[in-house]
Amino acid sequence: MNRAVHSLFVSRLSGLSLALILLATGFGYPGYAAEQTTPITKVSGSKPPLRKLNPSPKRAYEIRMKLENVSDISPVDRGSALFASVEGTMQFDVRNAAKCGKSRWLAGNVPVISSHEPFRLSPVSATEYVGTVYTDLILDEDYYRRGVCHWQMTEARVALKARDREDDTRFVAGLSAQKMSAGDTQQRYFWKGYYPHFEQGKFADYGIAQLSTVEKSKRDQYFTITLSAKAIGQ
């Protein structure tokens, strides 16, 4: 390798290394989450799975979402809600996908069968929303002629945006099915600087789990999403 080619190679390698370092550090912003796409219904990343919805689900939970420390955030549109887009999603996974799912040609390729079903969140105040999820929403059946697939709900998730625009930040928080059944709550903390959008482009912010990782003088720069669940008629 002559000196000119070697210098060009080193220069490009150094530039790539710097880019990777900036990406790993999140450009220095607190609570930065790299751009992530919305989860979709999938079977190992391919076509949507075969699944039938339960016409009369019974195992219901009330999901309650509370916003805290948002009084100093001004809505993008005067007179409108702080978050014009509030979406709820139930994540379901087949716990025995390796046995009941489609077989794969590649050895060792364990199938993953997931489905994400929407649920409605309705406001009860400017900072509180409620919705209902059903853990038995998807029916267990022999979808692939390899045995009954057993669906289980794994998480209830909310996504908030200032407006219904692609470039606005998606603030995402979730409550696991285990915490739902135990009556536990889940809190996530989100940096207010990402509202309504992040200057580098659209992305989803999944917040941080503990404010203890933030300097005390900067903790007021975060708002909180708290999710809780209560069984209905059980």
Coordinates of C-alpha atoms in Angstrom, one line a residue:
M1 CA 0.0 0.0 0.0
N2 CA 1.6 3.3 -1.1
R3 CA 1.7 6.4 1.2
A4 CA -1.2 8.2 -0.6
V5 CA -3.6 5.3 -0.4
H6 CA -2.6 4.6 3.2
S7 CA -3.2 8.3 4.2
L8 CA -6.7 8.2 2.5
F9 CA -7.6 5.0 4.3
V10 CA -6.5 6.4 7.7
S11 CA -8.4 9.6 7.1
R12 CA -11.7 7.8 6.2
L13 CA -11.3 5.4 9.1
S14 CA -10.8 8.3 11.5
G15 CA -13.9 10.0 10.2
L16 CA -15.9 6.8 10.7
S17 CA -14.6 6.3 14.2
L18 CA -15.6 9.9 15.1
A19 CA -19.1 9.3 13.7
L20 CA -19.5 6.2 15.8
I21 CA -18.3 7.9 18.9
L22 CA -20.8 10.8 18.4
L23 CA -23.6 8.3 17.8
A24 CA -22.8 6.3 20.9
T25 CA -22.7 9.3 23.2
G26 CA -26.0 10.6 21.8
F27 CA -24.4 13.9 20.7
G28 CA -24.2 15.0 24.4
Y29 CA -27.9 15.5 24.9
P30 CA -29.4 14.2 28.2
G31 CA -31.6 11.1 27.8
Y32 CA -31.0 10.9 24.1
A33 CA -32.4 7.9 22.4
A34 CA -31.3 7.1 18.8
E35 CA -34.1 7.1 16.2
Q36 CA -36.3 4.0 16.5
T37 CA -39.2 2.9 14.4
T38 CA -42.6 2.0 15.8
P39 CA -42.9 -1.7 16.6
I40 CA -45.0 -3.5 14.0
T41 CA -46.9 -6.8 13.9
K42 CA -44.4 -9.4 12.7
V43 CA -43.3 -13.0 12.4
S44 CA -39.5 -12.9 12.7
G45 CA -39.5 -9.6 10.8
S46 CA -41.6 -10.9 7.8
K47 CA -45.3 -11.0 7.2
P48 CA -48.0 -10.2 9.8
P49 CA -48.9 -13.3 11.8
L50 CA -52.0 -15.3 11.5
R51 CA -54.1 -14.3 14.5
K52 CA -57.8 -14.0 15.4
L53 CA -59.1 -11.4 17.8
N54 CA -61.3 -12.6 20.7
P55 CA -64.9 -11.3 20.0
S56 CA -65.7 -11.2 23.7
P57 CA -62.5 -10.7 25.8
K58 CA -62.9 -10.8 29.6
R59 CA -59.6 -10.2 31.3
A60 CA -59.6 -6.4 31.3
Y61 CA -57.3 -3.9 33.0
E62 CA -57.7 -0.2 33.3
I63 CA -54.5 1.6 32.2
R64 CA -54.0 5.0 33.8
M65 CA -51.4 7.5 32.5
K66 CA -50.4 10.5 34.5
L67 CA -48.2 13.4 33.4
E68 CA -46.2 15.3 36.0
N69 CA -44.0 18.4 36.0
V70 CA -45.4 19.7 32.7
S71 CA -46.9 23.0 33.9
D72 CA -44.0 25.0 32.4
I73 CA -44.3 23.4 29.0
S74 CA -46.3 25.5 26.5
P75 CA -48.4 23.6 24.0
V76 CA -47.3 24.1 20.4
D77 CA -50.8 25.3 19.4
R78 CA -52.3 27.8 21.7
G79 CA -55.4 26.5 23.4
S80 CA -54.8 22.9 22.5
A81 CA -53.7 19.9 24.5
L82 CA -50.0 19.5 25.4
F83 CA -50.0 16.3 23.4
A84 CA -52.4 16.2 20.5
S85 CA -51.4 12.6 19.6
V86 CA -51.8 10.0 22.4
E87 CA -51.7 6.4 21.3
G88 CA -51.9 3.1 23.2
T89 CA -50.5 -0.2 22.0
M90 CA -50.8 -3.7 23.5
Q91 CA -47.9 -6.1 22.7
F92 CA -48.6 -9.8 22.4
D93 CA -46.1 -12.6 21.9
V94 CA -46.5 -16.3 21.3
R95 CA -44.7 -18.0 24.1
N96 CA -44.3 -21.3 22.2
A97 CA -43.5 -19.9 18.8
A98 CA -40.6 -22.4 18.3
K99 CA -43.1 -25.3 18.4
C100 CA -46.2 -23.9 16.8
G101 CA -44.8 -21.4 14.2
K102 CA -43.7 -22.0 10.7
S103 CA -40.6 -24.1 10.4
R104 CA -37.5 -22.4 9.0
W105 CA -35.0 -23.7 6.6
L106 CA -32.0 -22.3 8.4
A107 CA -31.0 -24.4 11.4
G108 CA -31.2 -22.6 14.7
N109 CA -33.5 -19.9 13.5
V110 CA -36.1 -19.6 16.3
P111 CA -39.3 -18.0 15.1
V112 CA -40.6 -14.9 16.9
I113 CA -44.4 -14.2 16.6
S114 CA -45.6 -10.9 17.8
S115 CA -48.6 -8.6 17.3
H116 CA -49.2 -5.0 18.4
E117 CA -52.9 -4.1 18.9
P118 CA -54.1 -0.5 19.5
F119 CA -56.1 0.6 22.4
R120 CA -57.8 4.0 23.0
L121 CA -56.7 6.4 25.7
S122 CA -59.2 9.1 26.8
P123 CA -58.4 12.2 28.8
V124 CA -59.9 12.7 32.2
S125 CA -57.9 15.9 32.8
A126 CA -55.2 17.9 31.2
T127 CA -52.6 15.5 32.7
E128 CA -54.3 12.2 33.0
Y129 CA -55.6 9.6 30.6
V130 CA -57.3 6.2 31.0
G131 CA -57.8 3.2 28.7
T132 CA -58.7 -0.4 28.8
V133 CA -56.6 -3.4 27.6
Y134 CA -57.5 -7.1 27.4
T135 CA -54.9 -9.7 28.1
D136 CA -57.0 -12.4 26.3
L137 CA -57.6 -10.3 23.2
I138 CA -56.0 -12.8 20.8
L139 CA -57.3 -16.4 20.5
D140 CA -55.0 -19.4 21.0
E141 CA -55.4 -21.6 17.9
D142 CA -53.5 -23.9 15.6
Y143 CA -52.6 -21.2 13.0
Y144 CA -49.8 -23.0 11.3
R145 CA -50.9 -26.7 11.6
R146 CA -48.0 -27.4 14.0
G147 CA -49.9 -27.1 17.3
V148 CA -51.8 -24.5 19.2
C149 CA -50.0 -21.1 19.5
H150 CA -50.4 -19.6 23.0
W151 CA -50.5 -15.8 22.9
Q152 CA -49.7 -13.8 26.0
M153 CA -49.7 -10.0 26.5
T154 CA -46.3 -8.8 27.4
E155 CA -46.6 -5.0 27.6
A156 CA -49.0 -2.0 27.4
R157 CA -47.3 1.0 25.8
V158 CA -48.2 4.6 25.2
A159 CA -46.7 7.1 22.7
L160 CA -47.2 10.8 22.9
K161 CA -46.5 13.5 20.4
A162 CA -47.1 17.3 20.5
R163 CA -48.8 17.1 17.1
D164 CA -49.7 14.4 14.6
R165 CA -46.6 15.1 12.6
E166 CA -43.8 12.8 11.4
D167 CA -41.0 15.0 12.7
D168 CA -42.4 15.5 16.2
T169 CA -40.7 13.5 19.0
R170 CA -42.5 10.3 20.1
F171 CA -42.3 10.0 23.9
V172 CA -42.7 6.3 24.6
A173 CA -43.4 4.5 28.0
G174 CA -44.5 1.0 28.8
L175 CA -45.9 -1.1 31.6
S176 CA -45.1 -4.8 31.6
A177 CA -47.8 -7.5 32.0
Q178 CA -46.1 -8.7 35.1
K179 CA -46.4 -5.2 36.7
M180 CA -50.0 -4.9 35.5
S181 CA -51.0 -8.2 37.3
A182 CA -49.1 -7.2 40.4
G183 CA -50.7 -3.7 40.6
D184 CA -47.3 -2.0 40.3
T185 CA -46.6 1.3 38.6
Q186 CA -43.9 2.3 36.1
Q187 CA -42.3 5.8 35.8
R188 CA -40.2 7.2 33.0
Y189 CA -38.5 10.6 32.9
F190 CA -38.2 12.6 29.7
W191 CA -36.1 15.7 28.9
K192 CA -38.3 18.7 28.1
G193 CA -35.9 19.9 25.5
Y194 CA -37.1 17.2 23.1
Y195 CA -40.6 18.8 23.0
P196 CA -42.1 19.3 20.5
H197 CA -39.3 17.9 18.3
F198 CA -35.6 17.1 18.1
E199 CA -33.6 19.4 15.9
Q200 CA -31.7 16.5 14.4
G201 CA -34.8 14.9 13.0
K202 CA -37.6 12.6 14.1
F203 CA -36.9 10.0 16.8
A204 CA -38.5 8.1 19.7
D205 CA -37.5 9.1 23.2
Y206 CA -37.8 6.2 25.7
G207 CA -36.7 8.4 28.6
I208 CA -34.7 7.3 31.7
A209 CA -35.7 5.1 34.6
Q210 CA -34.1 7.1 37.4
L211 CA -33.6 10.8 38.0
S212 CA -30.7 10.0 40.3
T213 CA -28.5 9.8 37.2
V214 CA -29.2 13.5 36.5
E215 CA -27.6 16.4 38.4
K216 CA -30.0 17.8 41.0
S217 CA -29.9 21.3 39.4
K218 CA -31.2 19.8 36.1
R219 CA -33.9 17.5 37.3
D220 CA -36.6 20.0 36.8
Q221 CA -35.8 19.9 33.1
Y222 CA -37.6 16.5 33.0
F223 CA -41.3 15.6 33.0
T224 CA -42.7 12.2 34.2
I225 CA -45.0 9.7 32.6
T226 CA -46.4 7.3 35.2
L227 CA -48.4 4.2 34.1
S228 CA -50.5 2.1 36.5
A229 CA -53.0 -0.7 36.0
K230 CA -56.1 -2.0 37.8
A231 CA -58.0 -5.2 37.1
I232 CA -61.6 -4.7 36.0
G233 CA -64.2 -7.1 37.2
Q234 CA -61.8 -9.8 38.3

